[in-house]
Tab-separated table of C-alpha atoms and ligand atoms in Angstrom:
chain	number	residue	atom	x	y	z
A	1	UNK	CA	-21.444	-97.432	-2.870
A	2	UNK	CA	-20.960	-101.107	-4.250
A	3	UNK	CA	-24.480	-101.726	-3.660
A	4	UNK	CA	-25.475	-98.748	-5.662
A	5	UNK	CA	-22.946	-99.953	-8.464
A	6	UNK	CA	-24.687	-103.494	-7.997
A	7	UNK	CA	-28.302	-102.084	-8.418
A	8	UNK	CA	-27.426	-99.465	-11.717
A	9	UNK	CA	-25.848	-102.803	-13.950
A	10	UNK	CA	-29.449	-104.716	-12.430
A	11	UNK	CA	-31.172	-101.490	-13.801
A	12	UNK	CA	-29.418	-101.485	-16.981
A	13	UNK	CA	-29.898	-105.326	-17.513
A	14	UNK	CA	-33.674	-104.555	-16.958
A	15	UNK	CA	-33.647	-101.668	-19.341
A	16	UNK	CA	-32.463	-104.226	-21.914
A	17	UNK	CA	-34.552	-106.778	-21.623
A	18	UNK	CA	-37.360	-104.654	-20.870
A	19	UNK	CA	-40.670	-106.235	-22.696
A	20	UNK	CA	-44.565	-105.565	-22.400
A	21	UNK	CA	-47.883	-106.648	-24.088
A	22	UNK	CA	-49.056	-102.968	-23.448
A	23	UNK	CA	-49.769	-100.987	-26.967
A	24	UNK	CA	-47.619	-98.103	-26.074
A	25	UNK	CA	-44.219	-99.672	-24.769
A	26	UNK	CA	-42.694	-96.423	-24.978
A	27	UNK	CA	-45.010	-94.890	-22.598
A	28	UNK	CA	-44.649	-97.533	-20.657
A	29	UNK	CA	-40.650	-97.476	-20.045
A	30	UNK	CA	-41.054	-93.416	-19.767
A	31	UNK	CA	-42.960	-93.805	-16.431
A	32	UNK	CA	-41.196	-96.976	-15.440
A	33	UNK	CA	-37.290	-95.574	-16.079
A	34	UNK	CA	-37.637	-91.949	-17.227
A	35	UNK	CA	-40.479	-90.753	-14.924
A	36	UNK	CA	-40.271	-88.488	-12.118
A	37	UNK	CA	-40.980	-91.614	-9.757
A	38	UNK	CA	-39.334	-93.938	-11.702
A	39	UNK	CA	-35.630	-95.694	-10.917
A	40	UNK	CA	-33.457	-93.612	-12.591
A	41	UNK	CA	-34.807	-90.496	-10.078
A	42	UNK	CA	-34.412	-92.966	-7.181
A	43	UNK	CA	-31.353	-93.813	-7.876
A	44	UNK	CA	-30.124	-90.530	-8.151
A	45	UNK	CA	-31.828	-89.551	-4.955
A	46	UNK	CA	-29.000	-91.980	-3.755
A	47	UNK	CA	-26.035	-90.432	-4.156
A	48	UNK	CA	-27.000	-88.520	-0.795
A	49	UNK	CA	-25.506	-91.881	0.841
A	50	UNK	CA	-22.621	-91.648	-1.776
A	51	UNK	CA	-19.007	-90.505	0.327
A	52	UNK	CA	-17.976	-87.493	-1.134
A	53	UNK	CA	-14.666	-88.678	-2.750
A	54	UNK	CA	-16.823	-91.149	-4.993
A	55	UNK	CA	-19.528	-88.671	-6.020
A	56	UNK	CA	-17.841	-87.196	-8.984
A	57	UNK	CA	-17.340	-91.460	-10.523
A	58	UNK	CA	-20.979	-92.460	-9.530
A	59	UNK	CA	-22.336	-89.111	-11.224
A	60	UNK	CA	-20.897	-90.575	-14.020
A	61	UNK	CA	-22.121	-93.996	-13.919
A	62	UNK	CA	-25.451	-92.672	-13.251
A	63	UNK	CA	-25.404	-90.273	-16.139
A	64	UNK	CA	-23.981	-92.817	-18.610
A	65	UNK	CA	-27.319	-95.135	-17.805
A	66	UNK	CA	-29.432	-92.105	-17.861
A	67	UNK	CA	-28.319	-92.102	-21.855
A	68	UNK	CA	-29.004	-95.751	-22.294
A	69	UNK	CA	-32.494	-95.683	-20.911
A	70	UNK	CA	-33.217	-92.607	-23.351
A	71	UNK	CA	-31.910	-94.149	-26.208
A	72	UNK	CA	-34.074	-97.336	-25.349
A	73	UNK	CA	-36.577	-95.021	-25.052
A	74	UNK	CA	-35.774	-93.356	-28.423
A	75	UNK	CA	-36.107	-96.798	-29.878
A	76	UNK	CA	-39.043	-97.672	-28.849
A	77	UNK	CA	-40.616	-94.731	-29.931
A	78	UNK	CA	-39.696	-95.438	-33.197
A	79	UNK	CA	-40.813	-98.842	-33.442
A	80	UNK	CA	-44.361	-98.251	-32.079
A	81	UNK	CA	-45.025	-94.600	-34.069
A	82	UNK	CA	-44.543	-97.559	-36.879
A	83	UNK	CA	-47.134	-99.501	-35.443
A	84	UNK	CA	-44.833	-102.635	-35.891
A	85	UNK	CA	-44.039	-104.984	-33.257
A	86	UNK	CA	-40.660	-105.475	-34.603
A	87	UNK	CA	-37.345	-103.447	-34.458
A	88	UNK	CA	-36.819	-101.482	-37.576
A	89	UNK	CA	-33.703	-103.561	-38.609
A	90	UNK	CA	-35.979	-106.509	-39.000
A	91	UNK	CA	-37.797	-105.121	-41.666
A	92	UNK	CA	-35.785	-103.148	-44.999
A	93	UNK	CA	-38.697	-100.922	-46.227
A	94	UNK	CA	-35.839	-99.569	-49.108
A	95	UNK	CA	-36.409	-103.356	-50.760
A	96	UNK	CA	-38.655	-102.989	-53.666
A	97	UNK	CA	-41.960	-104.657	-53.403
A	98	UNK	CA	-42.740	-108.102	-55.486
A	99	UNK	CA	-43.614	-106.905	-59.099
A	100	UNK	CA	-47.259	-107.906	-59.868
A	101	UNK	CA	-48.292	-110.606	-62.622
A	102	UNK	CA	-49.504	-108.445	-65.631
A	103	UNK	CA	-52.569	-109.539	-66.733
A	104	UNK	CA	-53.886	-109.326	-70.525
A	105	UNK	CA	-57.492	-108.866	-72.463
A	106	UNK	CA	-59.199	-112.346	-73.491
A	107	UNK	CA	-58.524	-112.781	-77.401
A	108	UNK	CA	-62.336	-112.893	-77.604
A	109	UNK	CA	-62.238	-109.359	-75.475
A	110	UNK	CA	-59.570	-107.854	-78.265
A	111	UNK	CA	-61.388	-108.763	-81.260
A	112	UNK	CA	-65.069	-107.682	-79.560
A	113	UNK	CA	-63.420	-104.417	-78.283
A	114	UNK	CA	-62.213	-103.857	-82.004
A	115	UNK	CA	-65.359	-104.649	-83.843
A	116	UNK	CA	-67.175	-102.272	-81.008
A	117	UNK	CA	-64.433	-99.334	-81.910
A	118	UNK	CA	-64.994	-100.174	-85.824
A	119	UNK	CA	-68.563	-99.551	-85.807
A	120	UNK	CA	-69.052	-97.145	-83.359
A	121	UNK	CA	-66.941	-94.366	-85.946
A	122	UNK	CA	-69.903	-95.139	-88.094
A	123	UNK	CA	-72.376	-93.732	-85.252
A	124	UNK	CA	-73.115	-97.396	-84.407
A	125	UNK	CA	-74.348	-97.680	-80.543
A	126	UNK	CA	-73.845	-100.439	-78.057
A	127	UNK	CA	-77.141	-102.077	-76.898
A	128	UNK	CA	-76.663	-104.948	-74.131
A	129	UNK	CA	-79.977	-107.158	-72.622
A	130	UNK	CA	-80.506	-110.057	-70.920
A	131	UNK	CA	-78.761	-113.651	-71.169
A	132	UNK	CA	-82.204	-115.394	-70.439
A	133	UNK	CA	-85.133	-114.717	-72.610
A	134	UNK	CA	-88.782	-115.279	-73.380
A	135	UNK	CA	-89.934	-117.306	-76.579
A	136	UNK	CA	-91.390	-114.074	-78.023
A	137	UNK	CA	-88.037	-112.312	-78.058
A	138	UNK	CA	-85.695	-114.918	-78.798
A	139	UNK	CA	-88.178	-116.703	-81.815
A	140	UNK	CA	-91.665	-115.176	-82.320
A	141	UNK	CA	-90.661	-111.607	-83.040
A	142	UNK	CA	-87.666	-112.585	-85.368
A	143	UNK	CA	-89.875	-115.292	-87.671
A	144	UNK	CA	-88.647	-118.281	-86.607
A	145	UNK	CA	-91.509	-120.561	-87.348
A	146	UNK	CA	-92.664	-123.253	-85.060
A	147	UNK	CA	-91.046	-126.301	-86.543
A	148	UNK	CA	-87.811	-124.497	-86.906
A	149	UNK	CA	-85.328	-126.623	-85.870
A	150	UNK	CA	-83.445	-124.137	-83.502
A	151	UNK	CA	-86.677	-124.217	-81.117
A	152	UNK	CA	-85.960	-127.886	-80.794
A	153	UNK	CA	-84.898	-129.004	-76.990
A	154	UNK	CA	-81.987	-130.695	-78.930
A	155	UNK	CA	-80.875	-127.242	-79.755
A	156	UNK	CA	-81.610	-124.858	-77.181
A	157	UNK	CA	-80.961	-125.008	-73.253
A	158	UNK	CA	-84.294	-124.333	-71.416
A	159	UNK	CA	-84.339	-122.788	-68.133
A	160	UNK	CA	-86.724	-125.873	-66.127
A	161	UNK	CA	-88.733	-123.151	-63.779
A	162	UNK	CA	-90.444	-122.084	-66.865
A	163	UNK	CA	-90.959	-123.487	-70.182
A	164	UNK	CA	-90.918	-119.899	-72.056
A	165	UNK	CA	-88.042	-119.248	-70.663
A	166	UNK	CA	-84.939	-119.950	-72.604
A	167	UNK	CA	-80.632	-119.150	-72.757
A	168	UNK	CA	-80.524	-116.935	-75.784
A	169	UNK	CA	-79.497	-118.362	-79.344
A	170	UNK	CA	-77.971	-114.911	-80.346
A	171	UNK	CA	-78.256	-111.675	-79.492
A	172	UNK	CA	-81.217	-110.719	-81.914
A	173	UNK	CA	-83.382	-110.452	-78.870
A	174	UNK	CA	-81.890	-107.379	-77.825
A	175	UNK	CA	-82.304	-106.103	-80.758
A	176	UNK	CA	-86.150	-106.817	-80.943
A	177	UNK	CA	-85.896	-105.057	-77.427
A	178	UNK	CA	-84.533	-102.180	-78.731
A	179	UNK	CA	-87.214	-101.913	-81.884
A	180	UNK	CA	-89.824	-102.247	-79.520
A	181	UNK	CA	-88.866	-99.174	-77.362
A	182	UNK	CA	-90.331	-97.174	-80.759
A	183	UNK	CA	-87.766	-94.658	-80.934
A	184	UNK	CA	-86.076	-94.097	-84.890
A	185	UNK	CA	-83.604	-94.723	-86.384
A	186	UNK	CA	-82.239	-97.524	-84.563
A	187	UNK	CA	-78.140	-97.989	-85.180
A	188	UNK	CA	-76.855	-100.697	-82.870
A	189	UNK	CA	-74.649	-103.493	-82.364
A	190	UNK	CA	-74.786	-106.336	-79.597
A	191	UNK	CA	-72.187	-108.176	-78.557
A	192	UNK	CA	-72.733	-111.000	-76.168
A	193	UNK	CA	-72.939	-114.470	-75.094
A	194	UNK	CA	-75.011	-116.592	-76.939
A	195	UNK	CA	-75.904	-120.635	-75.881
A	196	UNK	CA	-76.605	-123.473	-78.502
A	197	UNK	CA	-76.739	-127.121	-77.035
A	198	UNK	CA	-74.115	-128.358	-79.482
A	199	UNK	CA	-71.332	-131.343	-78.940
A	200	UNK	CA	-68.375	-129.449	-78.373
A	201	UNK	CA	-65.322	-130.062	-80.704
A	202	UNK	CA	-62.834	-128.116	-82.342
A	203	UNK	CA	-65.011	-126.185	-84.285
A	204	UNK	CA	-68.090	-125.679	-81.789
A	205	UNK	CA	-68.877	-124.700	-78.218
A	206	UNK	CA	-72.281	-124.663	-76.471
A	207	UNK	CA	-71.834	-121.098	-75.804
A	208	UNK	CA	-70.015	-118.286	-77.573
A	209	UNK	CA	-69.800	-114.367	-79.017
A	210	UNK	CA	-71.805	-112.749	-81.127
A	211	UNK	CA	-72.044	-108.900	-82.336
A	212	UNK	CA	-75.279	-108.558	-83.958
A	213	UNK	CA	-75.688	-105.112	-85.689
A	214	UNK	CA	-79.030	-103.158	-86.845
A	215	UNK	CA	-79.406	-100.123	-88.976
A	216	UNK	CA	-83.139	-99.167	-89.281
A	217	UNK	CA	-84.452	-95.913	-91.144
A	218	UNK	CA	-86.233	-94.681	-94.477
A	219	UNK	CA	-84.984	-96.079	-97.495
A	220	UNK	CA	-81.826	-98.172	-95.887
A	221	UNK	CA	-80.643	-100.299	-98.963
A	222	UNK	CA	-78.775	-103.149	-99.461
A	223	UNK	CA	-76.319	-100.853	-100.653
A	224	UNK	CA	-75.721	-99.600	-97.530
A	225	UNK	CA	-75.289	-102.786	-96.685
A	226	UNK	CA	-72.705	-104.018	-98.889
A	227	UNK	CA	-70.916	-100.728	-97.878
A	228	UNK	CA	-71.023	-100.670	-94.255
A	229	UNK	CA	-69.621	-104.316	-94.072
A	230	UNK	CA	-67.348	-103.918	-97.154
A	231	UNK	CA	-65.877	-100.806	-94.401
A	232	UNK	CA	-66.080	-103.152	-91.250
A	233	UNK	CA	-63.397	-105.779	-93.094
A	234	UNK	CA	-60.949	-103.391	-94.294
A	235	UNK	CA	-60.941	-101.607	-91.164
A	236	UNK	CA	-60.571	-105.326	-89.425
A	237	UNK	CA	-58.680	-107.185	-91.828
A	238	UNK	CA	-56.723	-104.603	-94.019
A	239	UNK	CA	-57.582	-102.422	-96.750
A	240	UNK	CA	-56.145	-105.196	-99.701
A	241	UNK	CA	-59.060	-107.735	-98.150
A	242	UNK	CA	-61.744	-108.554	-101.067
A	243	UNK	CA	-65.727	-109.226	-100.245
A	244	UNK	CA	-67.978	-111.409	-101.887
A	245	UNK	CA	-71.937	-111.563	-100.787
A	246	UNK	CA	-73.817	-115.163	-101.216
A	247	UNK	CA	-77.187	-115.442	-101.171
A	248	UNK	CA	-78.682	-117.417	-98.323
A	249	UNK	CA	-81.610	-117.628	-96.417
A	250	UNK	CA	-82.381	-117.019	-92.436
A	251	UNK	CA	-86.098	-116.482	-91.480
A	252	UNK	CA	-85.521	-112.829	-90.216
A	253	UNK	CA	-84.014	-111.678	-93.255
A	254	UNK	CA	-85.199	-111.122	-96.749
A	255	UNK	CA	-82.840	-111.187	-99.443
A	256	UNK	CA	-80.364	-112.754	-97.217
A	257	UNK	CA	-76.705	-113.482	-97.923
A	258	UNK	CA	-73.576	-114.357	-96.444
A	259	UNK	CA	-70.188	-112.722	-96.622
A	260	UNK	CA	-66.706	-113.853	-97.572
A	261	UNK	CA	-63.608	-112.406	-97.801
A	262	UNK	CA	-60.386	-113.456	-99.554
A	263	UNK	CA	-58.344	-116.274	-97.401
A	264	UNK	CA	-56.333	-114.240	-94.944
A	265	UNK	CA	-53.764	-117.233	-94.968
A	266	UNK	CA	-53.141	-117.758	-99.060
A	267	UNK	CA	-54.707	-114.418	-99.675
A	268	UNK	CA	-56.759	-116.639	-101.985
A	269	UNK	CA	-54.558	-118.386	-103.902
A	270	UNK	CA	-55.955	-121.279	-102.028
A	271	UNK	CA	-55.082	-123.361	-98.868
A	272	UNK	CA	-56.187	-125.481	-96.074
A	273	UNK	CA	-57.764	-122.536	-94.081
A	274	UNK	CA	-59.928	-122.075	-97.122
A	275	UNK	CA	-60.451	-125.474	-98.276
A	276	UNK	CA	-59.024	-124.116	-101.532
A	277	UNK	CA	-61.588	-121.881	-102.584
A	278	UNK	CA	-59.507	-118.628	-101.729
A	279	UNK	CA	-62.856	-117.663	-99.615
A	280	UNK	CA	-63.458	-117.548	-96.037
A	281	UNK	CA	-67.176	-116.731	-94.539
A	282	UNK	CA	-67.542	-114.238	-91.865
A	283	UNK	CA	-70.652	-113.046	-91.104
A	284	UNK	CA	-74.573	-113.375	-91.979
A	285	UNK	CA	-76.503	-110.826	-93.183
A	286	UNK	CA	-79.344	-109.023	-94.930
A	287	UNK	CA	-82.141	-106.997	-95.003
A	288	UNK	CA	-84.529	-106.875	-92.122
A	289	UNK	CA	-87.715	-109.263	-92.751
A	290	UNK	CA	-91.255	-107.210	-92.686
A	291	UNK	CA	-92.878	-109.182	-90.737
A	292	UNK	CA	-90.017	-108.832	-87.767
A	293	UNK	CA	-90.511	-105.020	-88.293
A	294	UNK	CA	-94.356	-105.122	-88.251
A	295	UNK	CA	-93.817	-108.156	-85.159
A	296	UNK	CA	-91.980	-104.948	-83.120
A	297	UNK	CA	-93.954	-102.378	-84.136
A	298	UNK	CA	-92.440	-100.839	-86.940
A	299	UNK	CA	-94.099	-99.957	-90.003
A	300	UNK	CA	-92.370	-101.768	-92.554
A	301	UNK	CA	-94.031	-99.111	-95.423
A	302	UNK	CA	-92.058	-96.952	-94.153
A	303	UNK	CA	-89.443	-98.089	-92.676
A	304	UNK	CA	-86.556	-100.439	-93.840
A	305	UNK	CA	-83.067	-101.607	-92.376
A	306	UNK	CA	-80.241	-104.445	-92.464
A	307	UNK	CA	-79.064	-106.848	-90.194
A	308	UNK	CA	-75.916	-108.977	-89.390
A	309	UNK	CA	-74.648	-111.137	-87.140
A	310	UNK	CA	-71.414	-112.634	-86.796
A	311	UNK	CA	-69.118	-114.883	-83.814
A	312	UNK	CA	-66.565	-113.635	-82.343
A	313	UNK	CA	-64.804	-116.762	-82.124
A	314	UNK	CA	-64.774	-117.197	-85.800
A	315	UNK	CA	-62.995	-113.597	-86.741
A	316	UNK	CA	-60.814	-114.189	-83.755
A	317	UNK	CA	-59.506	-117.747	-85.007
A	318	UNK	CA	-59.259	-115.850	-89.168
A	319	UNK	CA	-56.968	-112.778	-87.378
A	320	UNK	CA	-54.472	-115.382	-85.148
A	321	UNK	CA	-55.023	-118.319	-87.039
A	322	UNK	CA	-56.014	-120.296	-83.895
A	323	UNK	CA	-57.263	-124.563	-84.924
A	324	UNK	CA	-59.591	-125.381	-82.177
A	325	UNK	CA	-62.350	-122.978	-80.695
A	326	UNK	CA	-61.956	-125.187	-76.759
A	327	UNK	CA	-58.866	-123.060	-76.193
A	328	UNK	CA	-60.389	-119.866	-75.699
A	329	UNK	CA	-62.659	-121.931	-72.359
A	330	UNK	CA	-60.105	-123.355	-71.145
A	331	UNK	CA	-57.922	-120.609	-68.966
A	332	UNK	CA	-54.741	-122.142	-70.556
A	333	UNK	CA	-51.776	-119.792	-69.508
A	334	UNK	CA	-49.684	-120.636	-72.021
A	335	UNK	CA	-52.454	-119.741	-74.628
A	336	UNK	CA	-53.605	-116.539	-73.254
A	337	UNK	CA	-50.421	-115.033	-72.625
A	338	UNK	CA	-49.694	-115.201	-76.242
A	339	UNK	CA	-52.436	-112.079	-76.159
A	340	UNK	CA	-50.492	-109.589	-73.532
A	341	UNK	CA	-49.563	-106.712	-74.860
A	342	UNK	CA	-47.387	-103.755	-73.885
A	343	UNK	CA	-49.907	-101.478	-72.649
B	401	LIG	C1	-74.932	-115.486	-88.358
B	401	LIG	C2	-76.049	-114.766	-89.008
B	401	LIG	C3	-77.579	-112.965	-88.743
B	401	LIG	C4	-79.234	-111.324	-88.291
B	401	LIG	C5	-78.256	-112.186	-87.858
B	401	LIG	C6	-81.096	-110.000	-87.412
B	401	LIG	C7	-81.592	-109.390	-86.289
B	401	LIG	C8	-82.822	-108.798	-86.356
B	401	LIG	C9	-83.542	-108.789	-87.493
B	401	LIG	C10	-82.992	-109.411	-88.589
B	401	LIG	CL1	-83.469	-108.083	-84.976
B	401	LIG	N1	-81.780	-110.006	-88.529
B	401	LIG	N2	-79.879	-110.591	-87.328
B	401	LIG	C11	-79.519	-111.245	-89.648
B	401	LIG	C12	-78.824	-112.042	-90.531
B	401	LIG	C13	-77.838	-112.924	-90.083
B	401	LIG	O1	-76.619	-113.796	-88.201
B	401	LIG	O2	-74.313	-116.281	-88.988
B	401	LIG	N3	-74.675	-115.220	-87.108
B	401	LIG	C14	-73.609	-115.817	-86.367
């Protein structure tokens, strides 16, 4: 009898301390406490030896650590249908998880998106190409003569393997790609990265954005110029913005001019954002040359268009009056944060 009593409180220190590597601990304890050969039976089978006046006490004792090995059992059920090494009170899974970091768009990503949304209510399309081009695409095609000074090395990054091969000054090119395919009208705008070998300062970077836009058909007109963009600023910049059109010269266009609008700061009474003039420039422009139209195929009696091409940089510094053009490189927290919004 006592050494029966002895061997259940040996069993029931065993039972709570049991441990294994195995994957299935709860299997494990069935067969090695619960089973039909395990030592709770053999125990039992012990109270044959048990004097009769006892029987009714050890029944008891073995019953009361029949319970505790199930609810060890129970336990470890529990813990390994989780697939978790540890007992469930280790772990609250009520707790809320750790809130993510909200990201935001890129100012430059904003403004792009915007101009993209502007244009493409005026059945503008996007057209995308490739960041390193040939000569022919980047220069011949678009009239940029020989000794132009934007073919210099000084001017342009080269790529060494070949010397035709160039990172592209704007995003022109893909527009001469997409004359070249031959289908009309052509109504597009590209937006991309652009590389110039410039010293970089405040005011220049030797990359940045461009959206480049191209409306060719019969009888396009400066008017529709002048209308289109006049459209584009108001939507951008308000409907109280005034335009003004200079005339200006770039070898792919002919007339060429370039667009102000009123100061967004003084709202051209004059300031330092303006220099005093009330004006601001924004964007290049003008009427597709005839000899880039007949250089992609096009037959320039027939067909006419306009061009523009503005940075993204520039309209995004106008619309948050941002000083110095390194900030939007330089993965400044504390500068692109300003730029999360709600949604
Ligand atoms: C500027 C001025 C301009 C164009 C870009 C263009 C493209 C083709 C044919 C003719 Cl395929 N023109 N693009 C025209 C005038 C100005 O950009 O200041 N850009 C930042």
């Amino acid at each position: 009898m006592n050494n029966l009593l002895q061997e259940v409180e040996n069993s029931k220190a065993e039972i709570n301390n049991f441990s294994t590597t195995d994957k299935n601990p709860a299997e494990v304890f069935r067969i090695q406490f619960l089973g039909s050969k395990g030592l709770i039976k053999s125990l039992m089978g012990e109270m044959k030896n048990v004097p009769a006046e006892n029987r009714r006490e050890m029944g008891q004792v073995l019953n009361d650590l029949k319970l505790f090995a199930e609810n060890k059992y129970e336990e470890l059920k529990k813990t390994s249908d989780n697939g978790q090494e540890t007992t469930g009170s280790e772990v609250d899974l009520s707790l809320p998880g750790e809130a993510l970091p909200l990201g935001s768009r890129h100012p430059i990503s904003i403004v792009r998106n915007k101009i993209i949304s502007i244009f493409q209510r005026l059945g503008f399309a996007v057209a995308e190409g490739p960041e390193i081009e040939d000569d022919w695409h980047n220069f011949t095609a678009l009239n940029l003569p020989e000794n132009h000074p934007a073919r210099d090395m000084q001017d342009t990054f080269y790529v060494s393997q070949n010397p035709d091969w160039m990172l592209r000054t704007h995003t022109s090119s893909v527009q001469v790609r997409e004359m070249k395919k031959g289908k009309l009208p052509i109504r597009i705008i590209c937006p991309g990265r652009v590389y110039r070998n410039e010293t970089i300062s405040a005011r220049a970077h030797c990359f940045f954005h461009q959206v480049e836009g191209l409306y060719i058909a019969s009888d396009v007109s400066f008017a529709d110029l002048k209308q289109t963009l006049y459209f584009f600023v108001q939507e951008m910049f308000g409907n109280t913005i005034k335009v003004r059109f200079r005339p200006s010269y770039f070898p792919f266009t002919e007339p060429s001019a370039e667009m102000d609008i009123t100061c967004l700061i003084c709202g051209g009474t004059g300031c330092n954002v303006c220099k005093h003039t009330g004006w601001v420039e924004i964007l290049g422009c003008g009427m597709v040359h005839p000899k880039v139209l007949e250089n992609c195929g096009i037959d320039s009696n027939k067909y006419s268009g306009f061009a523009f091409g503005m940075g993204i940089e520039r309209i995004t510094m106008l619309k948050y009056q941002i000083k110095d053009l390194r900030l939007f490189s330089e993965n400044d927290l504390r500068f692109l944060k300003q730029f999360t919004s709600a949604v």
